[in-house]
XYZ file of C-alpha atoms in Angstrom:
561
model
C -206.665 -38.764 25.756
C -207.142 -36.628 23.090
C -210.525 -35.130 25.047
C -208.466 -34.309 28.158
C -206.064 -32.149 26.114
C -208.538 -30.581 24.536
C -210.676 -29.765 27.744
C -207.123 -28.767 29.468
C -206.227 -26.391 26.470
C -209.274 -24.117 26.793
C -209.723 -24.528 30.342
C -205.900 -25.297 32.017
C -207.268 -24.164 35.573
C -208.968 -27.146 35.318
C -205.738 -29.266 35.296
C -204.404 -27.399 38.379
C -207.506 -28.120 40.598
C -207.841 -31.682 39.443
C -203.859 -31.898 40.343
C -204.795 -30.308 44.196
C -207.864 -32.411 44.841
C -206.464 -35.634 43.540
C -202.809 -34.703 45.185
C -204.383 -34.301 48.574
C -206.625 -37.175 48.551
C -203.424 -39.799 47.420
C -201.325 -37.790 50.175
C -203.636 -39.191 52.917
C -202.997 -42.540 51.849
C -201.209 -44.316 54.564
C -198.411 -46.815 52.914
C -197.469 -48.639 56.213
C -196.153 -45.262 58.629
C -195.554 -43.392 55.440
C -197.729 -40.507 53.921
C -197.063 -38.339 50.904
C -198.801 -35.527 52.165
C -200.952 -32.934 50.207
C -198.226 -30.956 48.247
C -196.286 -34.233 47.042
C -199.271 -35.679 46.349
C -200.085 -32.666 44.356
C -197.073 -32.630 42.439
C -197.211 -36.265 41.529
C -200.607 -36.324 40.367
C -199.563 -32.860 38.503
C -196.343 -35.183 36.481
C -199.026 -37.493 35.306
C -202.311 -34.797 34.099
C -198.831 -33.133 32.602
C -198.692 -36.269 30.021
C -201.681 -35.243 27.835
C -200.557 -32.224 27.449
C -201.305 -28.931 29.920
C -199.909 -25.468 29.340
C -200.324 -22.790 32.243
C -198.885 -19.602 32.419
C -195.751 -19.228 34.110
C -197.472 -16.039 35.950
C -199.748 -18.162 37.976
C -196.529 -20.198 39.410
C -195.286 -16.714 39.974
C -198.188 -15.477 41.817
C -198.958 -18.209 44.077
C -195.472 -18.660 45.023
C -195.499 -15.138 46.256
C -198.457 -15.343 47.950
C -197.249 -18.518 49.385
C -193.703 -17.264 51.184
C -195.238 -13.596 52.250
C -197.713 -14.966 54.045
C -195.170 -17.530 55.439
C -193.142 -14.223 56.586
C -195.947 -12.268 57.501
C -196.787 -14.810 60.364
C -193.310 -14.749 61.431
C -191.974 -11.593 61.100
C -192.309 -10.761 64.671
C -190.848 -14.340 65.970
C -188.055 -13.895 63.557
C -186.955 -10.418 64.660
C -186.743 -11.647 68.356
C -184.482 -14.522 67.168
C -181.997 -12.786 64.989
C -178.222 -12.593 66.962
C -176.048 -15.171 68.184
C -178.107 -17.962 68.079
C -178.238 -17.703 64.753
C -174.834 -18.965 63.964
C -175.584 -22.621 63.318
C -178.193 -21.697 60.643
C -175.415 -19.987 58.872
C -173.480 -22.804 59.343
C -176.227 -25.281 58.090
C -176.652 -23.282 54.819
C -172.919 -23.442 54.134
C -172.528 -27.163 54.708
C -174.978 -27.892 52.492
C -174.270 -25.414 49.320
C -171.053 -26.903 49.647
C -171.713 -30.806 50.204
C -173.765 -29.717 47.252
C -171.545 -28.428 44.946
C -168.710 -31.240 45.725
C -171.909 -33.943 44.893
C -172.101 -32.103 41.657
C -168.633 -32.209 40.238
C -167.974 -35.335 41.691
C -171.118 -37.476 40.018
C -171.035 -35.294 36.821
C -167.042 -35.975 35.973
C -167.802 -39.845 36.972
C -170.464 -39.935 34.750
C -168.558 -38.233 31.885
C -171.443 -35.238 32.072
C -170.598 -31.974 30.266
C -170.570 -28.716 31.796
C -173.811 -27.789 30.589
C -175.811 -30.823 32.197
C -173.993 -30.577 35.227
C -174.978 -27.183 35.832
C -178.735 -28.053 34.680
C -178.198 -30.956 37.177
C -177.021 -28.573 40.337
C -180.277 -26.400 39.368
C -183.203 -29.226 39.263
C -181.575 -31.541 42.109
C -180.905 -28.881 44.433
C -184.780 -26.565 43.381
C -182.703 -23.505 42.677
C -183.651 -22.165 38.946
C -181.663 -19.057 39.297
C -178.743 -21.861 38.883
C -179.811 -21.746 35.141
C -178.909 -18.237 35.090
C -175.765 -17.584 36.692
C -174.603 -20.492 34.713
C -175.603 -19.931 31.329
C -173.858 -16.747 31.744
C -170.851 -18.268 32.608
C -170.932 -20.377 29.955
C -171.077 -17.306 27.355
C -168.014 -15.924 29.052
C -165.944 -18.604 28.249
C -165.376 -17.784 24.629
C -166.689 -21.024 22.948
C -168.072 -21.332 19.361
C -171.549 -20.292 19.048
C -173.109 -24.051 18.592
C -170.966 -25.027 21.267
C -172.316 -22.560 23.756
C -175.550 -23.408 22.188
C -176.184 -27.128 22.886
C -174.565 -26.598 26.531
C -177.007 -24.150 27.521
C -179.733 -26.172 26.331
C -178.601 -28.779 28.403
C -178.568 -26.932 31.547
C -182.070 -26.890 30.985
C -182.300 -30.321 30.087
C -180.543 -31.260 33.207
C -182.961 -29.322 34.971
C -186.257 -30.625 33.264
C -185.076 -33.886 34.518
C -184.226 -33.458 37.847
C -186.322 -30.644 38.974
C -189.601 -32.764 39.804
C -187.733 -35.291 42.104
C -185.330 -32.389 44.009
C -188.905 -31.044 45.207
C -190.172 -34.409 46.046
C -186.618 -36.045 47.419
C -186.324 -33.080 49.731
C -189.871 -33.903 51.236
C -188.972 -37.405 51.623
C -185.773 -36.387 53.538
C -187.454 -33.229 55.429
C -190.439 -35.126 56.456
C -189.861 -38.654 56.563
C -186.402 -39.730 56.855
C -185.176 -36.706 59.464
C -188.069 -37.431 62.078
C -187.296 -41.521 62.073
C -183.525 -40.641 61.959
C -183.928 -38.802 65.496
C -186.715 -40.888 66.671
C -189.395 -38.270 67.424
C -192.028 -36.296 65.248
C -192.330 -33.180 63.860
C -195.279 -32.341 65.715
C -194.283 -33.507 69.144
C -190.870 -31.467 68.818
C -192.797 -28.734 67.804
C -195.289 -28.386 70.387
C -192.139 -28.852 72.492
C -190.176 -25.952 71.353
C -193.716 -23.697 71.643
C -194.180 -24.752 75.317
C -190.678 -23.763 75.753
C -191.010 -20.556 74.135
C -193.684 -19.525 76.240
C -192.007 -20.111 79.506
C -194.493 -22.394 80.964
C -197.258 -19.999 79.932
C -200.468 -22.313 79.002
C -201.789 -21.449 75.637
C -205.522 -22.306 74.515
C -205.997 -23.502 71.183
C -209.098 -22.639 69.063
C -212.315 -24.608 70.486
C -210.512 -25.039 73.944
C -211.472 -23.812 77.308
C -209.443 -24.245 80.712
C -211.762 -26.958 83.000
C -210.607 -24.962 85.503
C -210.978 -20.688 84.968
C -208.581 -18.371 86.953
C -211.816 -15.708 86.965
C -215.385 -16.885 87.775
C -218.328 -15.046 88.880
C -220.789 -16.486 91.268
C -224.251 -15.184 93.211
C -224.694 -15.346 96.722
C -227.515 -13.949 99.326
C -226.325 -11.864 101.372
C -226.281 -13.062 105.088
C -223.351 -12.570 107.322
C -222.287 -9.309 105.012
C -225.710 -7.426 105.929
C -224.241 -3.930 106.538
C -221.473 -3.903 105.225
C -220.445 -1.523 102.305
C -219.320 -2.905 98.568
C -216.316 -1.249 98.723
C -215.505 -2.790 102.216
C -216.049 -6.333 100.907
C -214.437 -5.677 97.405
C -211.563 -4.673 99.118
C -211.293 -7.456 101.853
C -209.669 -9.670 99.741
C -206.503 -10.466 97.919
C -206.784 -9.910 95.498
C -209.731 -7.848 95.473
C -212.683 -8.914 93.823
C -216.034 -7.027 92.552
C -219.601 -7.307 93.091
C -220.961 -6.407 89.620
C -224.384 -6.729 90.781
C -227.121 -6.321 93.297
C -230.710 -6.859 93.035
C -232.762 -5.945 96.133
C -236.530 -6.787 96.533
C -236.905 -7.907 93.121
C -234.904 -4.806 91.553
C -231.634 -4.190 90.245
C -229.972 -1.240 91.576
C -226.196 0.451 91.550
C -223.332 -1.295 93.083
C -221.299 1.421 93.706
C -218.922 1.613 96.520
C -220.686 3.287 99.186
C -224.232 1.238 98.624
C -224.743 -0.705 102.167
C -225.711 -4.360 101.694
C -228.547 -5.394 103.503
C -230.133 -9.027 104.355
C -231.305 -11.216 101.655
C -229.636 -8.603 99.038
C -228.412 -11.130 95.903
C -224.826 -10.009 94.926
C -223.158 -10.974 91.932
C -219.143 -11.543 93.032
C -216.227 -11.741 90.000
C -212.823 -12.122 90.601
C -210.053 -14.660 90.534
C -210.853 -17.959 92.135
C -209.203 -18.019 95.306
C -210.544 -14.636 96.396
C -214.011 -15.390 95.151
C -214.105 -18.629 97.247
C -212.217 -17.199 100.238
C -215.145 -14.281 100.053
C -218.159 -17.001 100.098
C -217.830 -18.121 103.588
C -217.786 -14.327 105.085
C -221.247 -13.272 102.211
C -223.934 -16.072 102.509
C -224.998 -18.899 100.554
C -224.684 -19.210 96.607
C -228.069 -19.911 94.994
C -228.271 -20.582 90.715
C -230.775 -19.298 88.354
C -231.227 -16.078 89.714
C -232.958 -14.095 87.276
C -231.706 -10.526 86.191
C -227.950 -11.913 87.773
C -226.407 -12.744 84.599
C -224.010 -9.892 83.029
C -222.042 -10.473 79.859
C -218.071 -9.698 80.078
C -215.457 -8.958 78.174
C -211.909 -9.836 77.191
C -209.963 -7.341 74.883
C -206.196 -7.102 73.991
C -204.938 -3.419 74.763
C -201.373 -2.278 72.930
C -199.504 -0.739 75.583
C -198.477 3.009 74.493
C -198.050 4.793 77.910
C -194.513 5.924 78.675
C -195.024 5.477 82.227
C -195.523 1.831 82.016
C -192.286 1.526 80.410
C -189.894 -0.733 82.077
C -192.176 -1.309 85.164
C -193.285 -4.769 86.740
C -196.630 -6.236 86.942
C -196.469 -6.091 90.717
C -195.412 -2.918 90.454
C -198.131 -1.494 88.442
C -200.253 -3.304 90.180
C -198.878 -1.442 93.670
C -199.065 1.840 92.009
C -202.617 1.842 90.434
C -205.540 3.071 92.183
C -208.500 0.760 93.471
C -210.928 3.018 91.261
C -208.078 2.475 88.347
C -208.262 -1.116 88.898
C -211.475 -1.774 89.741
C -213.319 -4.940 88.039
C -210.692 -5.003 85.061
C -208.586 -8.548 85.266
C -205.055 -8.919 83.777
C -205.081 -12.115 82.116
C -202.061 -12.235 79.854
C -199.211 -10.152 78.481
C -197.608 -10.731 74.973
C -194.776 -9.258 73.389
C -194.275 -9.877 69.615
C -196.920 -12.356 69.821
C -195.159 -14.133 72.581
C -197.033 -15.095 75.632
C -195.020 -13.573 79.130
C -195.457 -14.882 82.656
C -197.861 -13.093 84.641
C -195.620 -12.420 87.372
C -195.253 -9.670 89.284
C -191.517 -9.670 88.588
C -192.617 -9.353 84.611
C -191.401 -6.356 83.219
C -193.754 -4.268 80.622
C -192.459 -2.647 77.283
C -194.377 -0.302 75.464
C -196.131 -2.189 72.324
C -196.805 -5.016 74.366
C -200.515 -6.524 74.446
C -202.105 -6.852 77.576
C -205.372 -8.961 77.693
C -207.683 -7.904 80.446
C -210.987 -8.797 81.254
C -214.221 -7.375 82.835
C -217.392 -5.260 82.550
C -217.237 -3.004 79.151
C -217.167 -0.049 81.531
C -213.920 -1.464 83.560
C -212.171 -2.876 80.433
C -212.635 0.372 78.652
C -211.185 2.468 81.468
C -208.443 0.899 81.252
C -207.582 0.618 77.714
C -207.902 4.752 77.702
C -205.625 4.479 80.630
C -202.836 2.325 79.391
C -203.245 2.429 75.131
C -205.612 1.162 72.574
C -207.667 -2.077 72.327
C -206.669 -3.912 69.436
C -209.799 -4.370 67.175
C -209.912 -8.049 65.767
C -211.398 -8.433 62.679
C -212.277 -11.350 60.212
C -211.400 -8.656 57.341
C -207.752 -8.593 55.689
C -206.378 -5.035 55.143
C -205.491 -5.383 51.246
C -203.736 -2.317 51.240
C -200.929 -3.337 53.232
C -200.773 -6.587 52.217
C -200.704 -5.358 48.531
C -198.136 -2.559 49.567
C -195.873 -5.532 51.199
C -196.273 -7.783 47.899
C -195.166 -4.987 45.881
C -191.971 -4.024 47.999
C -190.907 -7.685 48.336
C -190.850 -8.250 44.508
C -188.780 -4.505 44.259
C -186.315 -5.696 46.431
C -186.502 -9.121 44.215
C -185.636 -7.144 41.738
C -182.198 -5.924 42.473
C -178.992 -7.473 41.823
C -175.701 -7.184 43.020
C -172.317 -8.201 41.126
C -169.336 -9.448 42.994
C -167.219 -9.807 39.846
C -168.846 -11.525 37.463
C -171.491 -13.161 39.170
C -174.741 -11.766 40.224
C -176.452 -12.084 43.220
C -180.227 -11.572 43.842
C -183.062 -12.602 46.533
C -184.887 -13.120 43.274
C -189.132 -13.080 43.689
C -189.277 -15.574 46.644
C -185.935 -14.233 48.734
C -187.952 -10.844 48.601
C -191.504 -11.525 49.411
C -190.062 -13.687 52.123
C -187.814 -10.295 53.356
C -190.689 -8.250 53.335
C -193.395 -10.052 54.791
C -191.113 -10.579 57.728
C -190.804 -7.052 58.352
C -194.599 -5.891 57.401
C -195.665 -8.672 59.779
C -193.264 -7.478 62.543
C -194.140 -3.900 61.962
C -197.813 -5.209 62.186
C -197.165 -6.506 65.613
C -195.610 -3.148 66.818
C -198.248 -0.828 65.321
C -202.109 -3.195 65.246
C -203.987 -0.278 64.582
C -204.291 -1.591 60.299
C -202.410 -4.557 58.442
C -204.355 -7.146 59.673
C -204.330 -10.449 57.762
C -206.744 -13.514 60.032
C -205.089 -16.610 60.895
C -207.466 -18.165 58.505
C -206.700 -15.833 55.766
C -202.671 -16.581 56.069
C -203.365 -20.137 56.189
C -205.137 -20.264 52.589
C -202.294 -18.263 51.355
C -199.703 -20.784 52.779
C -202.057 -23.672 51.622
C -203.201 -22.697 48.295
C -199.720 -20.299 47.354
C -197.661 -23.555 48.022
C -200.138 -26.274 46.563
C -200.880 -24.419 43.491
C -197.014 -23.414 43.198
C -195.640 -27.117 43.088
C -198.808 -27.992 41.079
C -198.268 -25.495 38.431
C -194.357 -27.042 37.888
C -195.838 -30.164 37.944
C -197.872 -29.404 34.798
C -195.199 -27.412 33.073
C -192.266 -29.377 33.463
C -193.475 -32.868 33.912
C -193.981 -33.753 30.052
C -190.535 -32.382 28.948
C -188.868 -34.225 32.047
C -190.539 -37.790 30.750
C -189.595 -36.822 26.987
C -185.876 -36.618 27.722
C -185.313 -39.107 30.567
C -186.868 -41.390 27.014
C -184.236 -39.525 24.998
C -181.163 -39.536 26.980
C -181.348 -42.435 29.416
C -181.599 -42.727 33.475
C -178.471 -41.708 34.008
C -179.332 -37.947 34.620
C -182.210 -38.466 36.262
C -180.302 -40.973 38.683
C -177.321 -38.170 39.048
C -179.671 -35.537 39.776
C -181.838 -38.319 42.434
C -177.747 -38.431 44.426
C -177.870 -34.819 44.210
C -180.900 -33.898 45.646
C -180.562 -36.511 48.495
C -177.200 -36.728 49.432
C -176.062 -33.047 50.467
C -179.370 -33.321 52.566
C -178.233 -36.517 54.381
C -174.673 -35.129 54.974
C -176.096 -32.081 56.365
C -178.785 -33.382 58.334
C -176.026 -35.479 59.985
C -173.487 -32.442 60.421
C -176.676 -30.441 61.916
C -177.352 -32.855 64.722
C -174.053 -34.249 65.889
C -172.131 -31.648 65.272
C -174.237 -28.632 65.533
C -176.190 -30.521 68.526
C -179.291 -29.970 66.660
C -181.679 -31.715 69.308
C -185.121 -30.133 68.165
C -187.337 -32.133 64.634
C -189.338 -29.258 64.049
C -186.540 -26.786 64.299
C -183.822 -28.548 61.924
C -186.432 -29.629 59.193
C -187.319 -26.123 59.025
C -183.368 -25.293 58.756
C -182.746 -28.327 56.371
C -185.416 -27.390 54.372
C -184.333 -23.554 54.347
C -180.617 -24.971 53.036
C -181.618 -26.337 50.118
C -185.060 -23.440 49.647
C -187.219 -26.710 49.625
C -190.581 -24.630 49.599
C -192.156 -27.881 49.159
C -190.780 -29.375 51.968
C -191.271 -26.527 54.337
C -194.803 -26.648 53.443
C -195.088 -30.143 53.885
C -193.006 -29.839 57.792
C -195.378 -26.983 58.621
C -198.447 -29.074 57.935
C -197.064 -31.519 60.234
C -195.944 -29.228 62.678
C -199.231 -27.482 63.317
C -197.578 -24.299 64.576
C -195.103 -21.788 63.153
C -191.820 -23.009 64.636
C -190.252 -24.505 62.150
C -190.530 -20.780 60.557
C -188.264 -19.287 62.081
C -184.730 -21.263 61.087
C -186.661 -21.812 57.535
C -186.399 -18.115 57.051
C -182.660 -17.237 58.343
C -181.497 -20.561 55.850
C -184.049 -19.925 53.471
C -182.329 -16.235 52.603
C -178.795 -17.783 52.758
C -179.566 -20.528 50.477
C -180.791 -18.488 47.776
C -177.834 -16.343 47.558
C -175.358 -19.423 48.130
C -177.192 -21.996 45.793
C -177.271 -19.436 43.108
C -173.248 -19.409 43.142
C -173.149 -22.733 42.584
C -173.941 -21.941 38.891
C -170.222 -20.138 37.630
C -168.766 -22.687 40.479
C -170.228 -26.050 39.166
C -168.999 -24.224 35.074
C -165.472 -23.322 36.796
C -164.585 -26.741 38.517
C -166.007 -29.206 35.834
């Protein structure tokens, strides 16, 4: 092997793509209704390359990973925001059952095993994914006044304990997330998930990419003019409800203006738009429809508009509707309103806030009047706006950063708690103000795919070797320790989450479970099941907890052992 090291040592991006192509292709494997999925695949694959030898700067780890969990907050900022209050309590209460099942798992194993302090802690760090464990501990340690080799050896066992047990807390917590939850409460990820989105969006119907409704709301259709010779456009735009709009008339051979006033006269070929039911209800009292008209055809178009105008606030559809004036509303369709990125019914009774996006559709001349009218139309663009993302990277890993002492012990977001943080709020300022910031769908999805992949990959590489090395040196029985610890508090939580917090949603407590114990893995893993973002939302509000909760675990597992 001594020509993979040496390809690995000058070229150790080699060893991280090898680990993500390999990783996926194993995580397809079906082994009977079991997958491994791309990042435990990953990961695996990573423990093995990591036997001849890899080294890969601990940078990259730190730059994917951040990539990774902003973009995870950036898509979810504005869902977040709307979630935050009361119903929030039982993620609080999910994060505390399981940093404490946790920490009683700890103690308990360690003192039956006749672990020292030191291993226990390094134990707590790698079952449980939570390195800043190595910290808070290893300062705790040096505050308890013991001989320099002493203190020594047990610090280098916390990381010991952590080699060991790191690589199967990521992978346990996948296994438990993603395999073990959804049989446990009989239902998949995916079908909870689309579930909780259909429920979200109070009946509204959402089309996915590629999809089209077999049945439009608007149409547009040509008809000779017969029984509506001499009648005016106006008259028959307005002789419906609601209205509709002839777009187009050609007369002998030649287009000419449809404006309100022109008189229709026999054999004139109209082109009607509108919603179905008026446009069909209007046939019968026009003429005949006839196909392949030449000159009939007019492209349309459908633009999102931020609402700005003050005197929209607060109103009702119907009510704006009511108000507006037939030249206002003239051939301009409202098709949907979202606020925050949340579809609302079009109902009359629907009430309209100021930021929210109204999608309308029509001629460029109509749509356009109305976007002056109302706000701005949100310019979609295939471009990211690096500037703000940059700016958001940079005041997540500030606020990383800081640290807080209560006593002795000190308490930080750390690189991921604060990317997290502050893509949640640049992506729900993004969804107030659309005018820049704009990261693609596509373009957050490589983040999440490649941040997380190449995150667990890189750990793989780094920490595989050393785990191997001392599970030779000093037996199973930390590795089998830190294998209770990892699945255990997940189990007893997962349990207390559905029967006693009447969890009744997959998609929704994996995200949660996996937020307790800040299993990035494992969130990356449900989200890839999931297919949407709601598991996002109860990820991020444990996620935050956890890493301020886990982290006291370190001077708590020292204290109690």
């Amino acid at each position: 092997m001594d020509w993979l090291h040496e390809i690995f040592k000058h070229s150790p991006e080699i060893a991280l793509f090898l680990s993500l192509a390999l990783g996926y292709r194993i995580g397809k494997i079906n082994f009977g209704k079991f997958q491994l999925g791309g990042v435990a695949g990953s990961l695996l694959v990573a423990v093995v390359i990591s036997q001849v030898g890899v080294s890969i700067d601990p940078g990259v780890k730190a730059v994917l990973f951040a990539l990774f969990i902003y973009a995870v907050g950036y898509e979810s900022g504005p869902q977040f925001f709307n979630s935050i209050g009361k119903q929030s309590i039982r993620e609080i209460i999910l994060a505390v059952v399981l940093a404490a099942t946790g920490l009683l798992t700890v103690v308990l194993l360690a003192k039956l095993t006749g672990l020292d302090k030191g291993l226990a802690a390094g134990i707590a760090a790698g079952g449980l994914t939570q390195s800043a464990i190595i910290g808070t501990a290893g300062d705790a340690l040096a505050k308890l006044g013991l001989p320099a080799e002493e203190l020594k050896q047990l610090q280098a066992n916390v990381a010991i304990g952590y080699a060991v047990t790191y690589v199967f807390g990521s992978f346990g917590a996948i296994i438990v997330c993603v395999n073990i939850l959804p049989k446990f409460m009989g239902r998949s990820i995916r079908d909870d998930a689309i579930a909780a989105e259909t429920a979200m969006q109070a009946g509204v119907q959402v089309l996915g990419p590629g999809q089209l409704a077999a049945v439009p709301q608007l149409v547009g259709r040509v008809y000779r003019v017969e029984k509506a010779a001499g009648r005016t456009v106006g008259e028959i735009e307005q002789s419906s409800t609601p209205p509709t709009t002839i777009e187009r008339v050609k007369r002998a051979g030649q287009i000419i203006a449809a404006s309100a006033e022109l008189v229709l006269s026999q054999d004139d070929i109209v082109l009607l738009v509108g919603r179905r039911t008026a446009v069909l209800e209007q046939a019968s009292a026009i003429g005949r429809e006839v196909h392949g008209e030449p000159g009939m055809d007019l492209a349309m178009q459908r633009i999102d508009i931020v609402i700005t105008s003050k005197q929209l606030q607060n109103k009702s559809l119907g009510q704006i509707a009511a108000e507006a004036s037939p030249e206002v509303r003239h051939g301009a369709y409202a098709v949907g309103l979202a606020r925050m990125g949340k579809p609302l019914p079009m109902s009359p009774e629907t009430l309209v806030q100021t930021g929210d996006v109204l999608t309308v559709y029509g001629a460029e001349k109509d749509v356009s009047r109305v976007a002056g009218l109302v706000g701005y139309t949100v310019i979609h663009t295939e471009k990211t706006d690096f500037v703000y993302m940059g700016a958001g990277l940079v005041v997540g890993l500030l606020i990383g950063l800081l640290v807080v002492k209560i006593g002795s012990i000190p308490l930080t977001l750390g690189s991921g708690g604060g990317a997290l943080l502050s893509g949640l709020l640049f992506g729900w300022y993004r969804a107030k103000k659309q005018t820049f910031g704009a990261m693609p769908g596509g373009a957050v999805q490589i983040l999440k795919d490649l941040g997380l992949a190449g995150f667990v990959v890189v750990v793989g590489l780094s920490s595989g070797l050393q785990a191997v090395e001392t599970v030779r040196e000093h037996g199973f029985t930390i590795f089998l320790v830190g294998v209770a610890v990892t699945i255990i508090p997940l189990l007893l939580t997962m349990l207390f989450g559905r029967y006693v917090l009447r969890y009744d949603n997959v998609a929704v407590l994996a995200g949660a479970l996996a937020g307790s114990r800040s299993a990035n893995p494992a969130f990356g893993e449900i989200l890839d099941k999931a297919e949407n973002s709601i598991p996002t939302v109860p990820f991020a509000i444990t996620y935050a907890l956890a890493n301020v909760l886990l982290t006291l675990l370190g001077p708590l597992v020292i204290a109690f052992m």
